[in-house]
Every structure is written in structure tokens, then in C-alpha cells.
Coordinates of C-alpha atoms and ligand atoms in Angstrom, one line a residue:
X366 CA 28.2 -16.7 4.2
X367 CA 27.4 -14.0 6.5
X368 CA 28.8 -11.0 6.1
X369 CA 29.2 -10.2 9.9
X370 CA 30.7 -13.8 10.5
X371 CA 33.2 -13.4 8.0
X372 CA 34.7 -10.1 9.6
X373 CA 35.0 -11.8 12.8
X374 CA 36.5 -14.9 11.2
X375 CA 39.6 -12.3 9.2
X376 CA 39.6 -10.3 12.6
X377 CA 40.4 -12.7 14.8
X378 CA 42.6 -14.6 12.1
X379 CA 44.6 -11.6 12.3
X380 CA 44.5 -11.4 16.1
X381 CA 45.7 -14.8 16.1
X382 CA 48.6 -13.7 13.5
X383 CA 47.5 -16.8 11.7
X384 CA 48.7 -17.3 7.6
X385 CA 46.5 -16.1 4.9
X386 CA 45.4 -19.7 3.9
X387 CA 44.0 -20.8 7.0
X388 CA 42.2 -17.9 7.2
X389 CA 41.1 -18.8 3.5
X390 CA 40.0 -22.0 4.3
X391 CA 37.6 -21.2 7.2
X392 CA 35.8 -18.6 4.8
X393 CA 35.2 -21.2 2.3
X394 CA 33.5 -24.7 2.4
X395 CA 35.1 -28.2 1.5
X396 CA 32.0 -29.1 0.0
X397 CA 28.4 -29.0 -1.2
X398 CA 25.6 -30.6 -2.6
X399 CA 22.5 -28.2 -3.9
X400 CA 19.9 -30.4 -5.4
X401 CA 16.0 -31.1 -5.5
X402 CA 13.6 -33.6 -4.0
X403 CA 10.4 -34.2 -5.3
X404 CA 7.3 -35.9 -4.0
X405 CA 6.0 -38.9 -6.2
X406 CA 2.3 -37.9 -5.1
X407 CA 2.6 -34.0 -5.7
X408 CA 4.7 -33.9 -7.8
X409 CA 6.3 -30.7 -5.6
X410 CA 10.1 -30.2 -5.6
X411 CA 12.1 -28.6 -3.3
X412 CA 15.6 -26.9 -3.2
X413 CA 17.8 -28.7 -0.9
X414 CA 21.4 -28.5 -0.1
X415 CA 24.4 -29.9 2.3
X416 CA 27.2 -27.9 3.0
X417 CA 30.4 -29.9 4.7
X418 CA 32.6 -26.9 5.9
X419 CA 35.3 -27.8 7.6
X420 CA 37.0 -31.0 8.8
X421 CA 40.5 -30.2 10.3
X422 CA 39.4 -32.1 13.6
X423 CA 36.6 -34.6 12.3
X424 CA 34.1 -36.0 10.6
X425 CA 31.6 -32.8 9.5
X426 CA 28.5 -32.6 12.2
X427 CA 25.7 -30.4 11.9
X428 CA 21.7 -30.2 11.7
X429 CA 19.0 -30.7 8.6
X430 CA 16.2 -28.3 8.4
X431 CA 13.2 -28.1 7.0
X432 CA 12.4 -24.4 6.5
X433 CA 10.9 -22.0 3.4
X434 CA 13.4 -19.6 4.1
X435 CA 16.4 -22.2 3.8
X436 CA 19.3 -21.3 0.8
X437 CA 22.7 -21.5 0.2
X438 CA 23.5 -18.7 1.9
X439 CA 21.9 -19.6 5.1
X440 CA 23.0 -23.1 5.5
X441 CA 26.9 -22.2 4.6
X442 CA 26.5 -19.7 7.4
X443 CA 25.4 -22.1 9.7
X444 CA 27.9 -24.6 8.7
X445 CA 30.9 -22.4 9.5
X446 CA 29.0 -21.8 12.7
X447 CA 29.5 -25.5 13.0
X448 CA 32.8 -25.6 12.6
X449 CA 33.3 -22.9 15.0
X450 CA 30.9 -24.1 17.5
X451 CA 32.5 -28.0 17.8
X452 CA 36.1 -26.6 17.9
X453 CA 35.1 -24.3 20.7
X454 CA 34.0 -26.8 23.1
X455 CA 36.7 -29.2 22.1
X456 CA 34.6 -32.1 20.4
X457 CA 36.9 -34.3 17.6
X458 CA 34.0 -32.8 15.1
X459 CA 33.8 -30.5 12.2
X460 CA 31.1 -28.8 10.6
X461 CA 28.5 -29.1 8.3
X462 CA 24.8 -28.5 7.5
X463 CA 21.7 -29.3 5.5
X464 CA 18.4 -27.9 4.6
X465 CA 15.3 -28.2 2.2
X466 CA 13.6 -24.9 1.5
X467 CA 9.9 -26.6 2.7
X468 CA 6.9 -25.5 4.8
X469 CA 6.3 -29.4 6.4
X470 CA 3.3 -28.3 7.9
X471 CA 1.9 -28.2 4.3
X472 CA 2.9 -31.7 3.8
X473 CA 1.3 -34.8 4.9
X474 CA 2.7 -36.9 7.5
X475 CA 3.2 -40.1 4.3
X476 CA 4.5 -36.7 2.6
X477 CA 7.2 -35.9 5.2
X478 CA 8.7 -39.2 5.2
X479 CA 9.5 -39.4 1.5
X480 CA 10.4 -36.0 1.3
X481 CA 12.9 -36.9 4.0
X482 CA 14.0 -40.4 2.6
X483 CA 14.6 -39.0 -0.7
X484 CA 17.0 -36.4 0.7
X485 CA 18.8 -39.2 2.6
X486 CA 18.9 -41.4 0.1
X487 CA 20.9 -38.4 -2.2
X488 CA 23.7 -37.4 0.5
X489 CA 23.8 -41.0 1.5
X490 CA 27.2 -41.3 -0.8
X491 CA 28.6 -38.0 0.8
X492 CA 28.1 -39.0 4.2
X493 CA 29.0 -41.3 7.0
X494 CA 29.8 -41.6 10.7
X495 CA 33.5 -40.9 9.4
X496 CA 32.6 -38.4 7.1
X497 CA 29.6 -36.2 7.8
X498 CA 27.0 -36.7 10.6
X499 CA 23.8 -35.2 9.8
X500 CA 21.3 -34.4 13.1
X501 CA 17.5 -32.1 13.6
X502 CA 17.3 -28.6 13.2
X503 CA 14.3 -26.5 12.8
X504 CA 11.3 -28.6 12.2
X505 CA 13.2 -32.0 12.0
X506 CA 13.1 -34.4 14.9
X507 CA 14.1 -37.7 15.7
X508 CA 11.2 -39.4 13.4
X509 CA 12.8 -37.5 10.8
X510 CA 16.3 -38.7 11.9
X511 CA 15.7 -42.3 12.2
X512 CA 13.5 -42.4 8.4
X513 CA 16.7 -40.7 6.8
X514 CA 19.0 -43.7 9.0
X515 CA 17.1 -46.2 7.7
X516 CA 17.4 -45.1 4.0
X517 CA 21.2 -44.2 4.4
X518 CA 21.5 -47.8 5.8
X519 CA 19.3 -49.5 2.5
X520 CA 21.5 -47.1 0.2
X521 CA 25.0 -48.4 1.5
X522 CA 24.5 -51.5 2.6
X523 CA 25.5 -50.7 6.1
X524 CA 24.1 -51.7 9.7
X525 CA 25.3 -48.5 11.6
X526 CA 23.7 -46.0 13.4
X527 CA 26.3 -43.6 14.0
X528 CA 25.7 -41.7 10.9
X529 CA 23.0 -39.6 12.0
X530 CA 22.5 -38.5 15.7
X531 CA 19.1 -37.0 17.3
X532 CA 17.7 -40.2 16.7
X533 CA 14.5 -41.9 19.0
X534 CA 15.9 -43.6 22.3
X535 CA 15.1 -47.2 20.5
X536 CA 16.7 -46.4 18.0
X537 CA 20.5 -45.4 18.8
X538 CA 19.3 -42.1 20.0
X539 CA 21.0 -40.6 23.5
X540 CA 19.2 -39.9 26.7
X541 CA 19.3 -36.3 27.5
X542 CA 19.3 -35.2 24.1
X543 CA 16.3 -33.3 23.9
X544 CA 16.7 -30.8 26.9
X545 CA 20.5 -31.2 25.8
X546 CA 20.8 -27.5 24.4
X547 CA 18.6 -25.5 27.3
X548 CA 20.8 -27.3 30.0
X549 CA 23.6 -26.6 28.0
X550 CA 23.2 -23.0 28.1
X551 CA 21.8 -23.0 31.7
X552 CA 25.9 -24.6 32.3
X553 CA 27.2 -21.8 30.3
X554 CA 25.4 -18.9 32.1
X555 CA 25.8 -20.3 36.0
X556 CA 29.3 -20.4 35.1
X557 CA 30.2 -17.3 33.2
X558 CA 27.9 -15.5 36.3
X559 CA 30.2 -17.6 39.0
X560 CA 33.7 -16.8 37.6
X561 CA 32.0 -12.8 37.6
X562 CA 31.5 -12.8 41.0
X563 CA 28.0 -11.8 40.3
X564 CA 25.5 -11.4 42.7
X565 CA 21.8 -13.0 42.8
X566 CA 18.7 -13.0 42.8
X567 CA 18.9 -12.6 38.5
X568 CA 15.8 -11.4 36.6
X569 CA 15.5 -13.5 33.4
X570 CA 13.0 -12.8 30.5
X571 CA 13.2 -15.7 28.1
X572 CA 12.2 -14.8 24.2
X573 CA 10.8 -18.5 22.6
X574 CA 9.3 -20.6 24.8
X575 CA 10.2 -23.3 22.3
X576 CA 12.0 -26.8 23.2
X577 CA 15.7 -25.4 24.0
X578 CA 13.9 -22.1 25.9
X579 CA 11.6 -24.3 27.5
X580 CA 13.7 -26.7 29.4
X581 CA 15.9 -24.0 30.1
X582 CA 13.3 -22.2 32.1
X583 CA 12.4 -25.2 33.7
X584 CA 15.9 -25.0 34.9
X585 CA 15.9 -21.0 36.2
X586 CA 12.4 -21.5 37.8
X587 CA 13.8 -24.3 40.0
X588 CA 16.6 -22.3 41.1
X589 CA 16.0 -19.6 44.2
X590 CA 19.1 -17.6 42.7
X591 CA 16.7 -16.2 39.8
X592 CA 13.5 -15.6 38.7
X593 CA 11.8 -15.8 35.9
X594 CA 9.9 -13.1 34.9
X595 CA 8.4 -12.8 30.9
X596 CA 8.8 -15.6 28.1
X597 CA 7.5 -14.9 24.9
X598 CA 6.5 -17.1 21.2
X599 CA 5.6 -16.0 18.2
X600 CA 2.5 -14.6 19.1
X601 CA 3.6 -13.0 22.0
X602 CA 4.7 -12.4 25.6
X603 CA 3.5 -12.4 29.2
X604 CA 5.2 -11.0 32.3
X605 CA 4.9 -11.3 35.7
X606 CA 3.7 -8.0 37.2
X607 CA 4.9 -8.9 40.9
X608 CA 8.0 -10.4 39.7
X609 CA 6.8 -13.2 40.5
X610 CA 8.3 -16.3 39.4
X611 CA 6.4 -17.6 36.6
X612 CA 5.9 -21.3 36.2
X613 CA 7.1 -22.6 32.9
X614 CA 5.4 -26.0 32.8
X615 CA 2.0 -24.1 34.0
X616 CA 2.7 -21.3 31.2
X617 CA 3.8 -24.4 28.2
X618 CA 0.2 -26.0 29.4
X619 CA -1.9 -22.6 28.6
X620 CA 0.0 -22.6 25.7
X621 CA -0.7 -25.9 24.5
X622 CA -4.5 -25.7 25.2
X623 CA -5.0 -22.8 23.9
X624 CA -2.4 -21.8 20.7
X625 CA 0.4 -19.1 22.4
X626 CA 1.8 -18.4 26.0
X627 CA -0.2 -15.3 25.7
X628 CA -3.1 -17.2 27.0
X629 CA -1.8 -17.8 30.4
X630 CA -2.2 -14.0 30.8
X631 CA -5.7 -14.7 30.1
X632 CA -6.3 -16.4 33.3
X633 CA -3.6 -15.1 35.7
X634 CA -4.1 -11.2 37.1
X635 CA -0.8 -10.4 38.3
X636 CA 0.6 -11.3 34.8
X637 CA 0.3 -8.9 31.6
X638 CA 1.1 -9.1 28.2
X639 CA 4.3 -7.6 26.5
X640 CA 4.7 -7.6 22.9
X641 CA 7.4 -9.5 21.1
X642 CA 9.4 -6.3 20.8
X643 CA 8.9 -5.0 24.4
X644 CA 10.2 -8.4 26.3
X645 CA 13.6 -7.7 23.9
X646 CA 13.9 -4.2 26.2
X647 CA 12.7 -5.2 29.3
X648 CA 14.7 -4.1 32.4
X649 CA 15.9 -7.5 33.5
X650 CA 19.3 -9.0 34.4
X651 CA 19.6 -11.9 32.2
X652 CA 17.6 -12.3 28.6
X653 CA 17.4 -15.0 26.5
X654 CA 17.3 -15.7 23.0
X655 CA 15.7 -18.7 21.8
X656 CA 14.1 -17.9 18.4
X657 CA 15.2 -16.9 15.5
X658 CA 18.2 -15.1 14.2
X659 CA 18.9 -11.4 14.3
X660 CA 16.3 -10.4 17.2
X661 CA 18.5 -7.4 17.9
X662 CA 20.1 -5.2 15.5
X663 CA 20.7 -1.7 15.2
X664 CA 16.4 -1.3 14.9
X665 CA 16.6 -2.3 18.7
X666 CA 20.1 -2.8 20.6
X667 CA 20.5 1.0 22.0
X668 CA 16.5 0.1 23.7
X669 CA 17.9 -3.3 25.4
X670 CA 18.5 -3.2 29.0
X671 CA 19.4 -6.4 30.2
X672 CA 23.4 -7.0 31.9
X673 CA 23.4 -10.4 30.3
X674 CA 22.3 -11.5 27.2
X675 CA 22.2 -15.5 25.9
X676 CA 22.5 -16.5 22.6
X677 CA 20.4 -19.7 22.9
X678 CA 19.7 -19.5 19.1
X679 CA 22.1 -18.9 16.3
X680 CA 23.2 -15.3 15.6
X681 CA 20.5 -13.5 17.5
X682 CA 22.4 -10.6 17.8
X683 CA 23.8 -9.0 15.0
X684 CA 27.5 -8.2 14.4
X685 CA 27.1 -4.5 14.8
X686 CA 24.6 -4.8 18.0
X687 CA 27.2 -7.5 19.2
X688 CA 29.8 -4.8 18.8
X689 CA 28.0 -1.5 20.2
X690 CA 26.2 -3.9 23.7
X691 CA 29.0 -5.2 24.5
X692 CA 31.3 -1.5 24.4
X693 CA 28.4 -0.9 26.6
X694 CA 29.5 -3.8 28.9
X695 CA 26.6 -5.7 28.0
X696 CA 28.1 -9.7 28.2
X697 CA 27.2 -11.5 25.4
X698 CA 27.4 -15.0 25.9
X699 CA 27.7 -16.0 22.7
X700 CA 25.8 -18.9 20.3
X701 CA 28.8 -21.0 20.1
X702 CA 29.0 -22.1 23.1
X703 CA 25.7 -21.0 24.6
X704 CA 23.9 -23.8 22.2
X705 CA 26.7 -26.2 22.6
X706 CA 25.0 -28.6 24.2
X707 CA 22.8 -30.4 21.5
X708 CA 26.0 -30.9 19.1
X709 CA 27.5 -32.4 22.8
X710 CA 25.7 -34.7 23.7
X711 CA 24.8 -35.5 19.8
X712 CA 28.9 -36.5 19.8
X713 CA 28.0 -38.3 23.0
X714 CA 25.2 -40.4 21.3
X715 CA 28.0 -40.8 18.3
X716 CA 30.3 -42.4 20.8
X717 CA 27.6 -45.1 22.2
X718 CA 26.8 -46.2 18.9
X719 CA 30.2 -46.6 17.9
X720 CA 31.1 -48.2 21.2
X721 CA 28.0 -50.3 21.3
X722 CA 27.1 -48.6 24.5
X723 CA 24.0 -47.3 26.5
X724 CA 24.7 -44.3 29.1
X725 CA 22.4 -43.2 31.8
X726 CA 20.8 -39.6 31.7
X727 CA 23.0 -38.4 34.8
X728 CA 26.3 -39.8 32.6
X729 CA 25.2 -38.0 29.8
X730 CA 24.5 -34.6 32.0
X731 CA 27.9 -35.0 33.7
X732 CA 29.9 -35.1 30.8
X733 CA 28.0 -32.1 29.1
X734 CA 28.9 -29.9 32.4
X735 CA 32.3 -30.5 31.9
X736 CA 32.7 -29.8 28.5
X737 CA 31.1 -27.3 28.9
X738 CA 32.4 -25.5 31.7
X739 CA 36.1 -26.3 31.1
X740 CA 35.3 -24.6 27.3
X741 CA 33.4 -21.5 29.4
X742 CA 36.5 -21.5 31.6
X743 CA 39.0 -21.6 28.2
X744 CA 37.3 -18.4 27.0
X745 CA 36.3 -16.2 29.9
X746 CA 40.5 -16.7 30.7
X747 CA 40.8 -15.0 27.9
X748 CA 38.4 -12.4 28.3
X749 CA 40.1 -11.8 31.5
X750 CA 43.8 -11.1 30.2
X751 CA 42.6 -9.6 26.8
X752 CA 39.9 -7.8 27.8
X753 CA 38.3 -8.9 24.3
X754 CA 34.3 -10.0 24.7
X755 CA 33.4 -13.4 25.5
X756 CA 32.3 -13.9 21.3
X757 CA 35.8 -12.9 20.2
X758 CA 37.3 -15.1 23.1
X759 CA 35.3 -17.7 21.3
X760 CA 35.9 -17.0 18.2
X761 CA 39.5 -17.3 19.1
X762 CA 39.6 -20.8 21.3
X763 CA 38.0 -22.4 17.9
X764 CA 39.9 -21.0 15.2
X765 CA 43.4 -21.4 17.3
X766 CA 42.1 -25.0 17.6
X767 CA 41.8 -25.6 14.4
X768 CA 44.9 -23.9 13.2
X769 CA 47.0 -26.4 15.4
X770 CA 45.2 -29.4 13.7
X771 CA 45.2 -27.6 10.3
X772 CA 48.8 -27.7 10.0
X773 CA 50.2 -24.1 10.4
X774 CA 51.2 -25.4 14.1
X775 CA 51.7 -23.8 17.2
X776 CA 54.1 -21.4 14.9
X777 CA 51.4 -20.5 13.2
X778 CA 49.7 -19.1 16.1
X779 CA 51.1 -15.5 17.1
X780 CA 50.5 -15.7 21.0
Ligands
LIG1419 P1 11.4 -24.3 18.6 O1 10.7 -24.2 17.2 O2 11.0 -25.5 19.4 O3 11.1 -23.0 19.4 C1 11.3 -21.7 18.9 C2 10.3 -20.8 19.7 O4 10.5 -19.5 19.3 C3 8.8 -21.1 19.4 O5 8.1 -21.2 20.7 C4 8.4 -20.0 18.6 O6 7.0 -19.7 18.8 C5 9.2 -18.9 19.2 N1 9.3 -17.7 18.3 C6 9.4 -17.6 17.0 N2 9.5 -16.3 16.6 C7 9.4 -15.6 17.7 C8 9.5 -14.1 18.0 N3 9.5 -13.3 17.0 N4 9.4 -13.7 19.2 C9 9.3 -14.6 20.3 N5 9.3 -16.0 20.1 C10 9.4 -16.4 18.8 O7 12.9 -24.4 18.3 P2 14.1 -24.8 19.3 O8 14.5 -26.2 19.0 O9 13.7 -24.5 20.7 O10 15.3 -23.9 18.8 C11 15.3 -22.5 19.2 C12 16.5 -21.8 18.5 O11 17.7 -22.5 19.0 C13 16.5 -22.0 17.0 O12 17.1 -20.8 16.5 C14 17.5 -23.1 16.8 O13 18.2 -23.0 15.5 C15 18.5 -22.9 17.9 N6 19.2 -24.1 18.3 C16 18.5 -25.2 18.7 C17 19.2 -26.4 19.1 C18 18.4 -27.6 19.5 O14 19.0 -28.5 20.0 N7 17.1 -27.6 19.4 C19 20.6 -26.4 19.1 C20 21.3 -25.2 18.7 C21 20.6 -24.1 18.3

């Protein structure tokens, strides 16, 4: 596990005045499975792996990824962030998550498919919509989803679809699931701004122009309170010289003509290109982080300007650029509750299949905005009367939560 995570798990553990052993048990995992799956046509194999971390108040939840860079390490990291991240917000959920260390755009799409089959059809005895519910990650989607439902389903015999969520529409999955996590972190922000008193117009500079920084841009261009300014992908970024608002859907379009958002500088003068490094420092009031992991460390945080910064991705900010932003009241709004909304309304499309039910997209959007600002509302309280930051406010909503439900009671909990 990370190191960083586990010093804010013992920190706040000892904030909490919580007993040695329920400290213990959130820096280790219940379970996990490390095995390989092969391709009958290749021959290839691949490490895989499923962690179940913690399930004091549910059934495990957590994504399945599909990346070279995936090991043990990473995915029991990302687990605990799990745990964390569902006891936050308040969902009946624990945590958990899966990964096989694969490049699929080296695979065929025949390729894909067994490859994913053959992982579901291992953890198929180790999971269950009572026990651990598998969803995407990086470079999984709902065709990856419902292949692995259908071989769970072959391998136990068993006609549910609640044992895997991010599934298609007609097949169990919910509506509003895809811009689930942008919309979700567009809640977080207009709330933690609101109960701030801040003042608008915001500048925003959005690094990843993927799906979750995508539809929340869609979201800050459509409203008059900010303006969006410079997005970036892995190629690179553009920025509005005028500070103008940029258009995401006209920016997402260059970029899927051509191969980057870089290209809409091409054909729009009052627009220039950053680099990936430069949008990180740009003076604006709100940035973004929807990429990858550690984008600022100690190589960049004393360079970043922005007032706000959203953790859209997990751990984007390092534990010790964390630490020296926000002493230089910087508000970090951090990953566990920032990219909420995916595991939210993935409990949401747990509940319909288990109920037999079908909601409506302005149902599903609804009940995300309340979960999400009456978790946003738990921890900036706290940031309030403890003058902590809004990660170790977090921090401290989910591991309190699962204390109480972990046995060491109320008493357990010092304040
Ligand atoms: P995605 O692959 O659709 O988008 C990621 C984007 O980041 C891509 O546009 C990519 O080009 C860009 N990128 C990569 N490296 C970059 C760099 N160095 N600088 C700038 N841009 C870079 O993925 P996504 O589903 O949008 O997820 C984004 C992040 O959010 C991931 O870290 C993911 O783990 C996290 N997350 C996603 C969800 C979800 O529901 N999709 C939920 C929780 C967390």
C-alpha cells in the first residue's frame, strides 16, 4: 500500500483515539487473489489480481483494470481507497479492486473478451452481489462488464445481475453512469465553493480531457459562474488566450478528428498551446485533475497557482504536496469524495437490480446530489471546527464510520 496513504490512515486513527486493531485492520486487506490468465490463441499470460479490503459496512465494491503498469501494490492501494471512499459518502459498501497487468490495445477485440472471461470466470467463487462487486476502471467498460457477468452467471449457476455494476443500459446497467463521476465532482466543488462564501466568475483549467474531465467540463462551460480556460491529454494542452470560454464538445471533436486536443489550437487563433507541465501551474482559480496519479509532487507543487484544486482522479496529489498546498491554504478537495460519484450511482444500479427496478436519469442525478452534498457538508463541518484540511476531514468521516460498524463503538471513537 502506499506509503503516503498509510500515514494518513495511523494519523487520523490516532486523531480519532481509535484502538490499535482497528487501525490494523484498515492497513491490511481481508483478502486477495494474484493469479494469471492466458489467451488460448497467444498463448500470452498475464499477472492479475483482486484485492477485497475491507467489509465492515458491505459487500467489497471497486473497479477492474486493464493496465501494464497494474501490481499488487497498486491495486491494494486503490482498494483501501475504496474502502475509504464508500464509507465517506455513506454507501452500505466496502472496498475492493482488481487488475490485469495488460496493454488491451495490443489485443484483439476476440482477444479482449477471453482475456476478460477468463479472469471472471477465476474470481467468480470469491465474488457476488453479497460479497464483492467488481465495476470499470482504466480501460474497462461496460462490454467488458457485461462479458465478465455473463461468465460469473455460467460459472455459478446464477441469473443475477447485481454482481458487477458499470454494465450496458440493456443489460442491468444504470442511466447516468457514465458522466456519473464528472457530475459528481462538479456537486462536490459548487458546494465546497458555496459553504466558502466564494465569489465568481472561477477560472478552471481541466488536466485530461478524458470521460470523467470531459463531462465535467461540459458542466463548467454551461455555467456563467466560471469559465473554462485550458484542458489538456496526453499530448498536450490548449488555452484560451482571451479567457475565453472554451467549448468542450468543440475541443473533444478536434480531438477526435484529429488524435489530441492540441489540434483545436490548430485552427482557433485566440487559443495557444501549453504543455502538460505548464496547465499544472497556470494562474487559474480552480484546476482539475483527471489523469493519472501523482501529477503534483514536490517536482511541481511550490510552481502551482491555483486556489482550488480537484482531485478528479485517484491520488493526484502526493502526500507531501497535499501537506505543503494546503499550509499554503490551497483547498484540496480530495479523491474520495471528489470521484465519488461513479461508485454512487454504481450502488444505485446495485439497488435496481436487486429491486428489479428501472430509474430515470433525473432519479439517478437527484440522489447522487444528495449523497453527495450531505457527505461534502459532513466534512467541510469538520474542516470548520478543526481547522484540519478537507482530506483529513475525509479521512476522518470514513474511518469514524467504519470504527462504529467495526465494533470498537462510539467508545471507541475519542471525540
Ligand atoms: P480516460 O482514460 O477516459 O481519461 C484520462 C485522460 O487523461 C485522457 O484524455 C488522457 O489523454 C489524459 N492524460 C493522460 N496522461 C496525461 C497527462 N500527463 N497530462 C494530461 N492529460 C493526460 O479516464 P477517465 O475514466 O476519465 O478517468 C480519469 C481518472 O479518474 C483516472 O485516474 C481514473 O482512475 C479516475 N476515476 C475515474 C472514474 C470513472 O468513473 N471513470 C471514477 C473514479 C476515478
Amino acid at each position: 500500500m502506499d506509503k503516503g496513504l498509510k500515514r494518513k490512515i495511523i494519523e487520523t486513527g490516532r486523531r480519532l483515539g481509535l484502538p490499535q486493531k482497528t487501525v490494523k485492520s484498515l492497513l491490511e486487506h481481508k483478502a486477495e487473489f494474484e493469479f494469471e490468465v492466458c489467451l488460448d490463441r497467444t498463448k500470452q499470460c498475464f499477472k492479475a489480481y483482486r484485492i477485497q479490503h475491507n467489509s465492515s459496512l458491505g459487500p467489497h465494491k471497486g473497479g477492474i483494470r486493464f493496465h501494464p503498469s497494474v501490481s499488487k501494490s497498486e491495486v491494494a492501494t486503490l482498494a483501501t481507497l475504496m474502502t475509504l471512499k464508500t464509507a465517506a459518502i455513506g454507501l452500505p459498501l466496502g472496498g475492493g479492486k482488481g487488475g490485469i497487468a495488460v496493454d488491451p490495445r495490443t489485443l484483439s477485440k476476440e482477444d479482449l473478451e477471453e482475456l476478460s472471461r477468463n479472469y471472471a470466470r477465476f474470481i467468480a467463487p470469491y465474488i457476488g452481489e453479497d460479497k464483492d462487486i467488481p465495476a470499470p476502471d482504466v480501460n474497462t467498460d461496460s462490454s467488458v462488464m457485461d462479458w465478465m457477468l455473463d461468465e460469473y452467471q455460467k460459472a455459478t449457476k446464477s441469473q443475477t445481475k447485481a454482481a458487477f455494476t458499470g454494465k450496458s443500459i440493456n443489460n442491468g446497467g444504470s442511466r447516468g453512469r457514465s458522466e456519473a463521476t464528472g457530475l459528481g465532482g462538479y456537486y462536490v466543488l459548487e458546494r465546497i465553493l458555496e459553504n466558502r462564501n466564494e465569489k465568481f466568475p472561477k477560472t478552471v483549467a481541466i488536466q485530461g480531457l478524458g470521460n470523467v474531465g470531459y463531462h465535467f467540463a461540459e458542466l463548467i462551460a454551461s455555467n456563467k459562474k466560471y469559465k473554462l480556460i485550458a484542458v489538456s491529454d496526453s499530448v498536450g494542452g490548449v488555452y484560451s488566450i482571451t479567457e475565453k470560454n472554451l467549448d468542450p464538445k468543440k475541443v473533444m471533436d478536434a480531438k477526435l478528428a484529429g488524435r489530441s486536443v492540441v489540434d483545436f489550437a490548430k485552427k482557433n487563433q485566440d487559443t495557444k498551446l501549453v504543455s502538460n507541465e505548464e496547465l499544472l501551474t497556470l494562474d487559474v482559480d480552480v484546476l482539475i485533475l483527471a489523469a493519472l496519479s501523482d501529477a503534483i509532487t514536490e517536482k511541481n507543487m511550490k510552481q502551482c497557482r491555483a486556489k482550488y484544486i480537484v482531485e478528479l482522479a485517484n491520488n493526484p496529489v502526493s502526500d507531501k504536496a497535499h501537506d505543503y498546498l494546503t499550509k499554503n491554504k490551497v483547498v484540496v478537495v480530495p479523491d474520495i469524495i471528489a470521484n465519488a460519484g461513479g461508485v454512487t450511482v454504481s450502488y444505485f444500479e446495485w439497488l435496481q437490480n436487486r429491486q428489479n427496478q428501472i430509474w430515470g436519469k433525473q432519479k439517478v442525478y437527484k440522489k447522487l446530489k444528495k449523497y453527495l452534498v450531505n457527505a461534502t457538508d459532513e466534512i467541510h463541518d469538520i474542516v470548520s471546527s478543526q481547522g484540519i484540511s478537507y482530506k483529513d476531514a475525509a479521512y476522518e468521516v470514513a474511518i469514524a464510520r467504519i470504527a462504529r460498524n467495526d465494533g470498537s463503538g462510539e467508545q471507541g471513537i475519542g471525540k
